[in-house]
XYZ file of N, CA and C in Angstrom:
666
model
N 31.083 8.181 -31.615
C 30.450 8.963 -30.560
C 28.931 8.730 -30.524
N 28.314 8.716 -31.755
C 26.869 8.488 -31.842
C 26.504 7.106 -31.296
N 27.374 6.128 -31.615
C 27.121 4.765 -31.137
C 27.167 4.704 -29.622
N 28.124 5.401 -29.045
C 28.267 5.429 -27.586
C 27.075 6.107 -26.934
N 26.619 7.208 -27.540
C 25.460 7.935 -27.016
C 24.211 7.064 -27.075
N 24.039 6.358 -28.194
C 22.882 5.472 -28.346
C 22.900 4.382 -27.289
N 24.072 3.805 -27.048
C 24.203 2.748 -26.053
C 23.867 3.261 -24.653
N 24.304 4.487 -24.352
C 24.034 5.079 -23.037
C 22.542 5.298 -22.842
N 21.864 5.800 -23.887
C 20.411 6.025 -23.808
C 19.686 4.702 -23.640
N 20.123 3.695 -24.375
C 19.500 2.372 -24.287
C 19.660 1.783 -22.893
N 20.857 1.905 -22.351
C 21.134 1.369 -21.020
C 20.289 2.071 -19.975
N 20.158 3.403 -20.065
C 19.343 4.174 -19.123
C 17.883 3.750 -19.211
N 17.393 3.592 -20.462
C 15.989 3.203 -20.658
C 15.714 1.833 -20.075
N 16.664 0.905 -20.268
C 16.500 -0.449 -19.741
C 16.482 -0.436 -18.219
N 17.395 0.335 -17.628
C 17.469 0.421 -16.173
C 16.204 1.021 -15.604
N 15.719 2.099 -16.216
C 14.497 2.762 -15.747
C 13.306 1.827 -15.845
N 13.238 1.097 -16.970
C 12.133 0.159 -17.174
C 12.144 -0.929 -16.122
N 13.355 -1.454 -15.808
C 13.460 -2.514 -14.818
C 13.020 -2.032 -13.448
N 13.362 -0.765 -13.154
C 13.006 -0.206 -11.849
C 11.518 0.021 -11.730
N 10.829 0.086 -12.884
C 9.403 0.358 -12.883
C 8.568 -0.914 -13.082
N 9.125 -2.066 -12.811
C 8.405 -3.324 -12.987
C 7.278 -3.448 -11.975
N 6.091 -3.722 -12.456
C 4.941 -3.880 -11.568
C 4.947 -5.242 -10.898
N 4.304 -5.309 -9.765
C 4.144 -6.560 -9.037
C 2.692 -6.649 -8.557
N 1.796 -6.828 -9.532
C 0.374 -6.882 -9.228
C 0.016 -8.183 -8.499
N -1.031 -8.108 -7.706
C -1.549 -9.288 -7.018
C -3.073 -9.201 -6.977
N -3.744 -10.336 -7.009
C -5.205 -10.326 -6.991
C -5.762 -10.038 -5.598
N -6.986 -9.563 -5.574
C -7.686 -9.318 -4.322
C -8.390 -10.596 -3.902
N -8.242 -10.970 -2.637
C -8.895 -12.185 -2.161
C -9.173 -12.121 -0.668
N -10.184 -12.851 -0.247
C -10.533 -12.884 1.173
C -9.708 -13.952 1.875
N -9.058 -13.589 2.976
C -8.190 -14.485 3.730
C -8.629 -14.549 5.191
N -8.436 -15.720 5.787
C -8.744 -15.883 7.207
C -7.479 -15.669 8.037
N -7.488 -14.680 8.879
C -6.406 -14.389 9.821
C -6.932 -13.342 10.797
N -6.331 -13.275 11.948
C -6.784 -12.324 12.961
C -6.046 -11.002 12.792
N -6.802 -9.991 12.395
C -6.232 -8.656 12.255
C -6.629 -7.839 13.478
N -5.626 -7.341 14.183
C -5.870 -6.680 15.465
C -5.963 -5.156 15.340
N -6.682 -4.575 16.277
C -6.760 -3.125 16.337
C -5.388 -2.554 16.698
N -5.121 -1.335 16.243
C -3.850 -0.698 16.596
C -4.036 0.775 16.891
N -3.058 1.321 17.603
C -2.977 2.759 17.875
C -1.565 3.198 17.502
N -1.452 3.931 16.401
C -0.153 4.374 15.918
C -0.132 5.889 15.778
N 1.074 6.448 15.795
C 1.226 7.891 15.670
C 1.204 8.332 14.207
N 0.587 9.478 13.977
C 0.533 10.059 12.647
C 1.925 10.455 12.179
N 2.220 10.211 10.905
C 3.516 10.567 10.336
C 3.687 12.085 10.281
N 2.640 12.791 9.927
C 2.746 14.238 9.748
C 2.479 15.025 11.027
N 1.495 14.602 11.814
C 1.115 15.402 12.973
C 1.580 14.882 14.312
N 1.867 13.583 14.382
C 2.331 12.994 15.630
C 1.235 12.571 16.582
N -0.022 12.906 16.267
C -1.127 12.483 17.129
C -1.383 10.990 16.966
N -1.966 10.373 17.985
C -2.239 8.938 17.949
C -3.583 8.669 17.288
N -3.601 7.681 16.400
C -4.833 7.297 15.702
C -5.189 5.866 16.074
N -6.416 5.682 16.546
C -6.950 4.365 16.888
C -7.745 3.867 15.691
N -7.379 2.727 15.136
C -8.008 2.246 13.909
C -9.500 1.984 14.084
N -9.890 1.379 15.196
C -11.317 1.088 15.422
C -12.132 2.384 15.439
N -11.627 3.391 16.131
C -12.316 4.686 16.163
C -12.297 5.351 14.792
N -11.182 5.218 14.093
C -11.023 5.816 12.776
C -12.057 5.261 11.786
N -12.389 3.990 11.928
C -13.285 3.328 10.972
C -14.768 3.627 11.222
N -15.089 4.132 12.400
C -16.502 4.379 12.740
C -17.141 5.367 11.765
N -18.327 5.002 11.298
C -19.068 5.876 10.413
C -18.693 5.769 8.953
N -17.685 4.957 8.640
C -17.253 4.785 7.245
C -17.935 3.555 6.643
N -17.991 3.488 5.332
C -18.538 2.322 4.641
C -17.451 1.294 4.343
N -16.254 1.788 4.040
C -15.146 0.908 3.669
C -13.834 1.595 4.036
N -12.921 0.837 4.643
C -11.609 1.381 5.004
C -10.520 0.559 4.323
N -9.629 1.235 3.636
C -8.489 0.599 2.985
C -7.238 0.943 3.796
N -6.540 -0.076 4.270
C -5.301 0.115 5.014
C -4.148 -0.288 4.094
N -3.231 0.644 3.851
C -2.140 0.412 2.908
C -0.809 0.453 3.649
N -0.124 -0.662 3.724
C 1.204 -0.722 4.330
C 2.245 -0.435 3.242
N 3.229 0.420 3.577
C 4.212 0.797 2.570
C 5.575 1.084 3.195
N 6.611 0.891 2.369
C 7.960 1.341 2.702
C 8.284 2.449 1.709
N 8.702 3.633 2.164
C 8.856 4.773 1.253
C 9.876 4.580 0.145
N 10.865 3.679 0.336
C 11.884 3.447 -0.678
C 11.486 2.387 -1.696
N 10.340 1.775 -1.502
C 9.930 0.662 -2.361
C 9.403 1.139 -3.709
N 9.969 0.606 -4.793
C 9.552 1.000 -6.138
C 8.086 0.668 -6.406
N 7.619 -0.454 -5.894
C 6.230 -0.842 -6.142
C 5.244 0.067 -5.422
N 5.624 0.525 -4.235
C 4.781 1.510 -3.556
C 4.756 2.817 -4.353
N 5.892 3.209 -4.916
C 5.946 4.440 -5.701
C 5.039 4.352 -6.915
N 4.914 3.151 -7.480
C 4.023 2.951 -8.619
C 2.557 2.994 -8.198
N 2.253 2.462 -7.022
C 0.858 2.414 -6.571
C 0.398 3.713 -5.923
N 1.290 4.450 -5.305
C 0.913 5.632 -4.528
C -0.004 6.606 -5.269
N 0.331 7.020 -6.503
C -0.556 7.970 -7.203
C -1.943 7.399 -7.460
N -2.020 6.100 -7.745
C -3.318 5.467 -7.993
C -4.143 5.393 -6.714
N -3.488 5.170 -5.596
C -4.182 5.130 -4.309
C -4.772 6.492 -3.993
N -4.002 7.535 -4.239
C -4.490 8.899 -4.014
C -5.697 9.203 -4.900
N -5.659 8.730 -6.143
C -6.781 8.951 -7.053
C -8.051 8.235 -6.567
N -7.885 7.030 -6.035
C -9.048 6.319 -5.478
C -9.640 7.106 -4.315
N -8.763 7.654 -3.494
C -9.213 8.437 -2.342
C -10.003 9.664 -2.792
N -9.471 10.371 -3.774
C -10.126 11.571 -4.273
C -11.482 11.239 -4.927
N -11.552 10.101 -5.586
C -12.760 9.735 -6.310
C -13.857 9.189 -5.408
N -13.478 8.444 -4.338
C -14.494 7.730 -3.564
C -14.605 8.144 -2.089
N -13.787 9.072 -1.658
C -13.859 9.471 -0.252
C -15.230 10.031 0.114
N -15.793 10.835 -0.758
C -17.100 11.439 -0.480
C -18.224 10.409 -0.478
N -17.953 9.222 -1.041
C -18.969 8.159 -1.090
C -18.840 7.175 0.071
N -17.843 7.378 0.949
C -17.714 6.530 2.131
C -16.433 5.736 2.231
N -15.489 5.920 1.268
C -14.207 5.224 1.343
C -13.227 6.035 2.189
N -12.568 5.363 3.126
C -11.487 5.982 3.874
C -10.228 5.179 3.614
N -9.112 5.854 3.502
C -7.819 5.195 3.309
C -6.862 5.684 4.379
N -6.085 4.767 4.928
C -5.039 5.138 5.867
C -3.797 4.312 5.551
N -2.662 4.962 5.508
C -1.403 4.291 5.199
C -0.641 3.989 6.484
N 0.105 2.893 6.463
C 0.945 2.506 7.600
C 2.385 2.388 7.095
N 3.243 3.277 7.553
C 4.625 3.300 7.113
C 5.478 2.263 7.819
N 6.437 1.711 7.076
C 7.310 0.672 7.605
C 8.760 0.864 7.156
N 9.693 0.412 7.980
C 11.084 0.126 7.627
C 11.897 1.313 7.110
N 11.620 2.496 7.643
C 12.411 3.678 7.321
C 12.106 4.749 8.354
N 12.815 5.854 8.282
C 12.608 6.919 9.254
C 11.287 7.647 9.000
N 10.775 8.285 10.030
C 9.547 9.062 9.895
C 9.771 10.214 8.917
N 10.948 10.795 8.926
C 11.270 11.884 8.010
C 11.192 11.416 6.557
N 11.705 10.215 6.290
C 11.653 9.663 4.929
C 10.215 9.374 4.517
N 9.405 8.875 5.453
C 7.995 8.611 5.160
C 7.260 9.898 4.827
N 7.504 10.934 5.607
C 6.847 12.217 5.377
C 7.242 12.793 4.025
N 8.528 12.714 3.687
C 8.994 13.212 2.396
C 8.329 12.460 1.250
N 8.148 11.163 1.414
C 7.510 10.340 0.392
C 6.047 10.729 0.210
N 5.336 10.930 1.308
C 3.932 11.325 1.232
C 3.791 12.698 0.582
N 4.699 13.601 0.899
C 4.673 14.931 0.298
C 4.962 14.855 -1.198
N 5.913 13.996 -1.576
C 6.285 13.839 -2.979
C 5.088 13.451 -3.836
N 4.287 12.510 -3.341
C 3.139 12.022 -4.097
C 1.840 12.749 -3.748
N 1.962 13.816 -2.958
C 0.806 14.648 -2.610
C -0.330 13.816 -1.998
N 0.057 12.926 -1.079
C -0.913 12.072 -0.399
C -1.691 12.889 0.625
N -3.011 12.862 0.526
C -3.850 13.643 1.440
C -4.605 12.777 2.446
N -4.580 11.457 2.270
C -5.237 10.614 3.267
C -4.297 10.416 4.457
N -4.838 10.064 5.628
C -4.015 9.932 6.839
C -2.955 8.837 6.698
N -1.869 9.004 7.433
C -0.784 8.014 7.419
C -0.139 7.950 8.798
N 0.114 6.740 9.259
C 0.770 6.505 10.548
C 2.009 5.656 10.305
N 2.775 5.398 11.354
C 3.934 4.523 11.186
C 3.962 3.443 12.255
N 4.407 2.263 11.842
C 4.477 1.101 12.728
C 5.922 0.769 13.106
N 6.859 0.976 12.181
C 8.273 0.694 12.441
C 9.122 1.805 11.843
N 10.393 1.871 12.250
C 11.274 2.946 11.787
C 12.630 2.438 11.312
N 12.749 1.117 11.120
C 14.041 0.562 10.714
C 13.843 -0.737 9.953
N 14.726 -0.995 8.988
C 14.685 -2.262 8.261
C 14.935 -3.450 9.197
N 15.626 -3.196 10.294
C 15.912 -4.259 11.258
C 14.661 -4.787 11.936
N 13.564 -4.053 11.829
C 12.306 -4.470 12.467
C 11.462 -5.391 11.591
N 11.934 -5.703 10.390
C 11.107 -6.413 9.405
C 10.425 -7.656 9.959
N 11.154 -8.515 10.640
C 10.588 -9.777 11.122
C 9.826 -9.625 12.428
N 9.802 -8.424 12.981
C 9.174 -8.200 14.282
C 7.810 -7.505 14.191
N 7.446 -7.035 13.013
C 6.241 -6.223 12.888
C 4.973 -7.066 12.724
N 3.830 -6.535 13.197
C 2.550 -7.181 12.885
C 2.329 -7.282 11.381
N 2.815 -6.291 10.641
C 2.721 -6.312 9.186
C 3.310 -7.608 8.621
N 4.480 -7.991 9.079
C 5.117 -9.233 8.625
C 4.261 -10.438 9.003
N 3.736 -10.422 10.210
C 2.908 -11.539 10.693
C 1.646 -11.693 9.857
N 0.981 -10.571 9.584
C -0.278 -10.623 8.833
C -0.069 -11.086 7.396
N 0.884 -10.489 6.722
C 1.023 -10.802 5.297
C 1.536 -12.219 5.070
N 2.405 -12.716 5.945
C 2.842 -14.099 5.792
C 1.694 -15.066 6.093
N 0.795 -14.663 6.993
C -0.376 -15.489 7.298
C -1.329 -15.575 6.109
N -1.250 -14.589 5.210
C -2.136 -14.577 4.044
C -1.431 -15.071 2.780
N -0.223 -15.604 2.936
C 0.461 -16.216 1.796
C 1.401 -15.313 1.037
N 1.734 -14.145 1.584
C 2.663 -13.232 0.924
C 4.096 -13.687 1.190
N 4.799 -14.075 0.142
C 6.165 -14.596 0.291
C 7.235 -13.562 -0.054
N 6.837 -12.326 -0.318
C 7.822 -11.288 -0.631
C 8.662 -10.969 0.602
N 9.848 -10.453 0.379
C 10.722 -10.136 1.503
C 10.198 -8.957 2.316
N 9.780 -7.883 1.627
C 9.395 -6.663 2.330
C 7.894 -6.430 2.375
N 7.171 -6.952 1.417
C 5.713 -6.828 1.454
C 5.204 -5.411 1.314
N 5.770 -4.659 0.382
C 5.336 -3.284 0.155
C 5.021 -3.087 -1.321
N 3.811 -2.607 -1.634
C 2.722 -2.322 -0.700
C 1.945 -3.581 -0.343
N 1.232 -3.511 0.770
C 0.316 -4.575 1.184
C -1.003 -3.907 1.521
N -2.074 -4.334 0.858
C -3.370 -3.663 0.948
C -4.406 -4.527 1.658
N -5.145 -3.900 2.542
C -6.149 -4.583 3.363
C -7.435 -3.769 3.351
N -8.577 -4.441 3.217
C -9.865 -3.758 3.255
C -10.669 -4.203 4.474
N -11.202 -3.222 5.184
C -12.046 -3.484 6.344
C -13.438 -2.913 6.096
N -14.455 -3.686 6.445
C -15.836 -3.216 6.353
C -16.260 -2.844 7.775
N -16.331 -1.553 8.090
C -16.524 -1.081 9.463
C -17.702 -1.701 10.223
N -18.827 -1.915 9.547
C -19.979 -2.465 10.275
C -19.828 -3.952 10.596
N -18.721 -4.546 10.157
C -18.449 -5.950 10.472
C -17.311 -6.111 11.490
N -16.763 -4.996 11.965
C -15.662 -5.059 12.926
C -16.173 -5.375 14.328
N -15.359 -6.072 15.091
C -15.716 -6.364 16.480
C -15.641 -5.070 17.293
N -16.624 -4.868 18.145
C -16.704 -3.629 18.919
C -15.716 -3.576 20.080
N -15.315 -4.749 20.575
C -14.416 -4.801 21.724
C -13.318 -5.836 21.488
N -12.267 -5.753 22.315
C -11.185 -6.724 22.231
C -10.081 -6.307 21.273
N -9.008 -7.075 21.302
C -7.848 -6.764 20.457
C -8.108 -7.027 18.981
N -8.869 -8.083 18.686
C -9.091 -8.482 17.291
C -10.215 -7.676 16.650
N -9.939 -7.122 15.483
C -10.963 -6.392 14.732
C -11.774 -7.334 13.857
N -11.069 -8.199 13.116
C -11.725 -9.159 12.222
C -10.926 -10.453 12.195
N -11.591 -11.535 11.802
C -10.910 -12.816 11.668
C -10.795 -13.237 10.208
N -11.280 -12.397 9.317
C -11.044 -12.580 7.885
C -11.244 -11.222 7.204
N -10.492 -11.008 6.133
C -10.556 -9.726 5.442
C -10.069 -9.887 4.013
N -10.408 -8.925 3.178
C -9.927 -8.913 1.802
C -8.559 -8.247 1.770
N -7.583 -8.921 1.173
C -6.216 -8.404 1.117
C -5.659 -8.516 -0.294
N -4.599 -7.738 -0.534
C -3.869 -7.786 -1.799
C -2.395 -7.846 -1.458
N -1.747 -8.947 -1.775
C -0.333 -9.146 -1.453
C 0.578 -8.588 -2.549
N 0.464 -7.295 -2.786
C 1.245 -6.638 -3.820
C 0.520 -5.390 -4.270
N 0.882 -4.863 -5.450
C 0.160 -3.719 -6.001
C -1.255 -4.148 -6.367
N -2.221 -3.264 -6.155
C -3.585 -3.628 -6.536
C -3.773 -3.514 -8.047
N -4.653 -4.370 -8.561
C -5.056 -4.323 -9.963
C -6.209 -3.323 -10.031
N -6.025 -2.225 -10.713
C -6.954 -1.108 -10.657
C -8.394 -1.504 -10.986
N -8.603 -2.207 -12.103
C -9.957 -2.554 -12.512
C -10.651 -3.416 -11.450
N -9.944 -4.417 -10.955
C -10.507 -5.327 -9.955
C -10.791 -4.599 -8.640
N -9.839 -3.805 -8.183
C -9.970 -3.120 -6.901
C -11.046 -2.046 -6.951
N -11.090 -1.295 -8.027
C -12.104 -0.241 -8.127
C -13.508 -0.837 -8.226
N -13.650 -1.961 -8.914
C -14.949 -2.629 -8.986
C -15.382 -3.100 -7.597
N -14.422 -3.619 -6.826
C -14.694 -4.058 -5.452
C -15.130 -2.877 -4.588
N -14.426 -1.771 -4.696
C -14.758 -0.573 -3.914
C -16.158 -0.079 -4.249
N -16.469 -0.016 -5.514
C -17.792 0.459 -5.926
C -18.899 -0.456 -5.402
N -18.635 -1.747 -5.435
C -19.629 -2.705 -4.927
C -19.868 -2.487 -3.438
N -18.790 -2.369 -2.656
C -18.917 -2.224 -1.207
C -19.520 -0.870 -0.814
N -19.356 0.128 -1.679
C -19.936 1.446 -1.398
C -21.364 1.570 -1.930
N -21.849 0.527 -2.602
C -23.199 0.553 -3.140
C -23.343 1.417 -4.377
N -22.269 1.560 -5.139
C -22.282 2.369 -6.353
C -22.511 1.485 -7.573
N -23.093 2.014 -8.627
C -23.323 1.204 -9.839
C -22.012 0.811 -10.500
N -22.074 -0.261 -11.275
C -20.884 -0.723 -11.976
C -20.433 0.319 -12.981
N -19.126 0.366 -13.199
C -18.545 1.342 -14.105
C -17.462 0.656 -14.916
N -17.388 0.967 -16.196
C -16.337 0.376 -17.032
C -14.999 1.002 -16.651
N -14.063 0.158 -16.251
C -12.767 0.637 -15.776
C -11.672 0.017 -16.616
N -10.748 0.836 -17.096
C -9.655 0.366 -17.938
C -8.700 -0.500 -17.126
N -8.383 -1.665 -17.651
C -7.472 -2.584 -16.966
C -6.020 -2.203 -17.236
N -5.122 -2.641 -16.345
C -3.700 -2.404 -16.542
C -3.196 -3.194 -17.741
N -2.207 -2.651 -18.405
C -1.623 -3.353 -19.547
C -0.355 -4.092 -19.161
N 0.265 -3.686 -18.047
C 1.503 -4.351 -17.620
C 1.199 -5.726 -17.052
N 2.074 -6.680 -17.327
C 1.886 -8.040 -16.847
C 2.286 -8.158 -15.386
N 1.656 -9.073 -14.686
C 2.015 -9.327 -13.294
C 3.351 -10.061 -13.233
N 4.224 -9.583 -12.359
C 5.510 -10.244 -12.140
C 5.356 -11.195 -10.963
N 5.413 -12.490 -11.217
C 5.125 -13.470 -10.175
C 6.337 -13.821 -9.320
N 7.532 -13.732 -9.888
C 8.677 -14.246 -9.162
C 9.699 -13.193 -8.739
N 9.741 -12.068 -9.425
C 10.766 -11.062 -9.143
C 10.493 -10.330 -7.841
N 11.537 -10.141 -7.050
C 11.447 -9.311 -5.852
C 11.814 -7.895 -6.283
N 10.794 -7.125 -6.650
C 11.020 -5.836 -7.275
C 11.376 -4.762 -6.260
N 10.859 -4.859 -5.076
C 11.026 -3.816 -4.064
C 12.485 -3.704 -3.634
N 13.174 -2.645 -4.076
C 14.593 -2.494 -3.799
C 14.846 -1.967 -2.399
N 15.973 -2.319 -1.843
C 16.316 -1.943 -0.479
C 17.195 -0.705 -0.457
N 16.610 0.441 -0.725
C 17.356 1.677 -0.678
C 17.466 2.151 0.763
N 18.409 3.025 1.036
C 18.633 3.502 2.400
C 17.558 4.464 2.848
N 17.185 5.392 1.984
C 16.161 6.372 2.320
C 15.222 6.523 1.160
N 14.167 7.314 1.364
C 13.191 7.537 0.315
C 13.819 8.295 -0.847
N 13.510 7.863 -2.079
C 13.994 8.538 -3.278
C 13.089 9.717 -3.566
N 13.641 10.914 -3.583
C 12.811 12.101 -3.768
C 12.640 12.487 -5.215
N 13.137 11.658 -6.141
C 12.932 11.933 -7.564
C 11.596 11.361 -7.976
N 10.895 12.107 -8.812
C 9.596 11.620 -9.278
C 9.780 10.401 -10.151
N 8.889 9.385 -9.985
C 9.025 8.158 -10.766
C 8.667 8.378 -12.220
């Protein structure tokens, strides 16, 4: 009986560990045309115009996510912490939901106590190849199937004032952000002094497609 119990605990631990595999990616500047958008808020339903949203900010982080994605679940709490730490210094963050229902997106944001704004671009997995999100990330070399999370940084004073295109090059992260690298970048763009930041200990997974295709958002805490 003890042997069976030990095996069950081991199997559970292995499964949980596998589900929590990180998929870090480096931050880099890429050339591609990123267009302005107007999407509806996940929580309030009002329309948000990205160009207007960015006005008056020093730095805007746009985070694309699928609520069922394990890698987004790993990054979500860290993204919220960045928002809480740097929002008063000029950082704005906005999330763009993909490939699930609005209800699932809202439940996911509530689960992780996300306080920054969030909109949605698609509402079904069937839209994967049709979204601007797919177009942008493949243009920047992201070969993942779902591309969640996908992080983009915009410098508001460098955005085009008119037309569909906001920028023709931007800093992107094709996966989970590396905390030390990303926070150093944020501090630099906000004009803050350098700060010693603890690096992640988990290794980057280069080949595994970690983002699982669940039907709806998992409401269990990671």
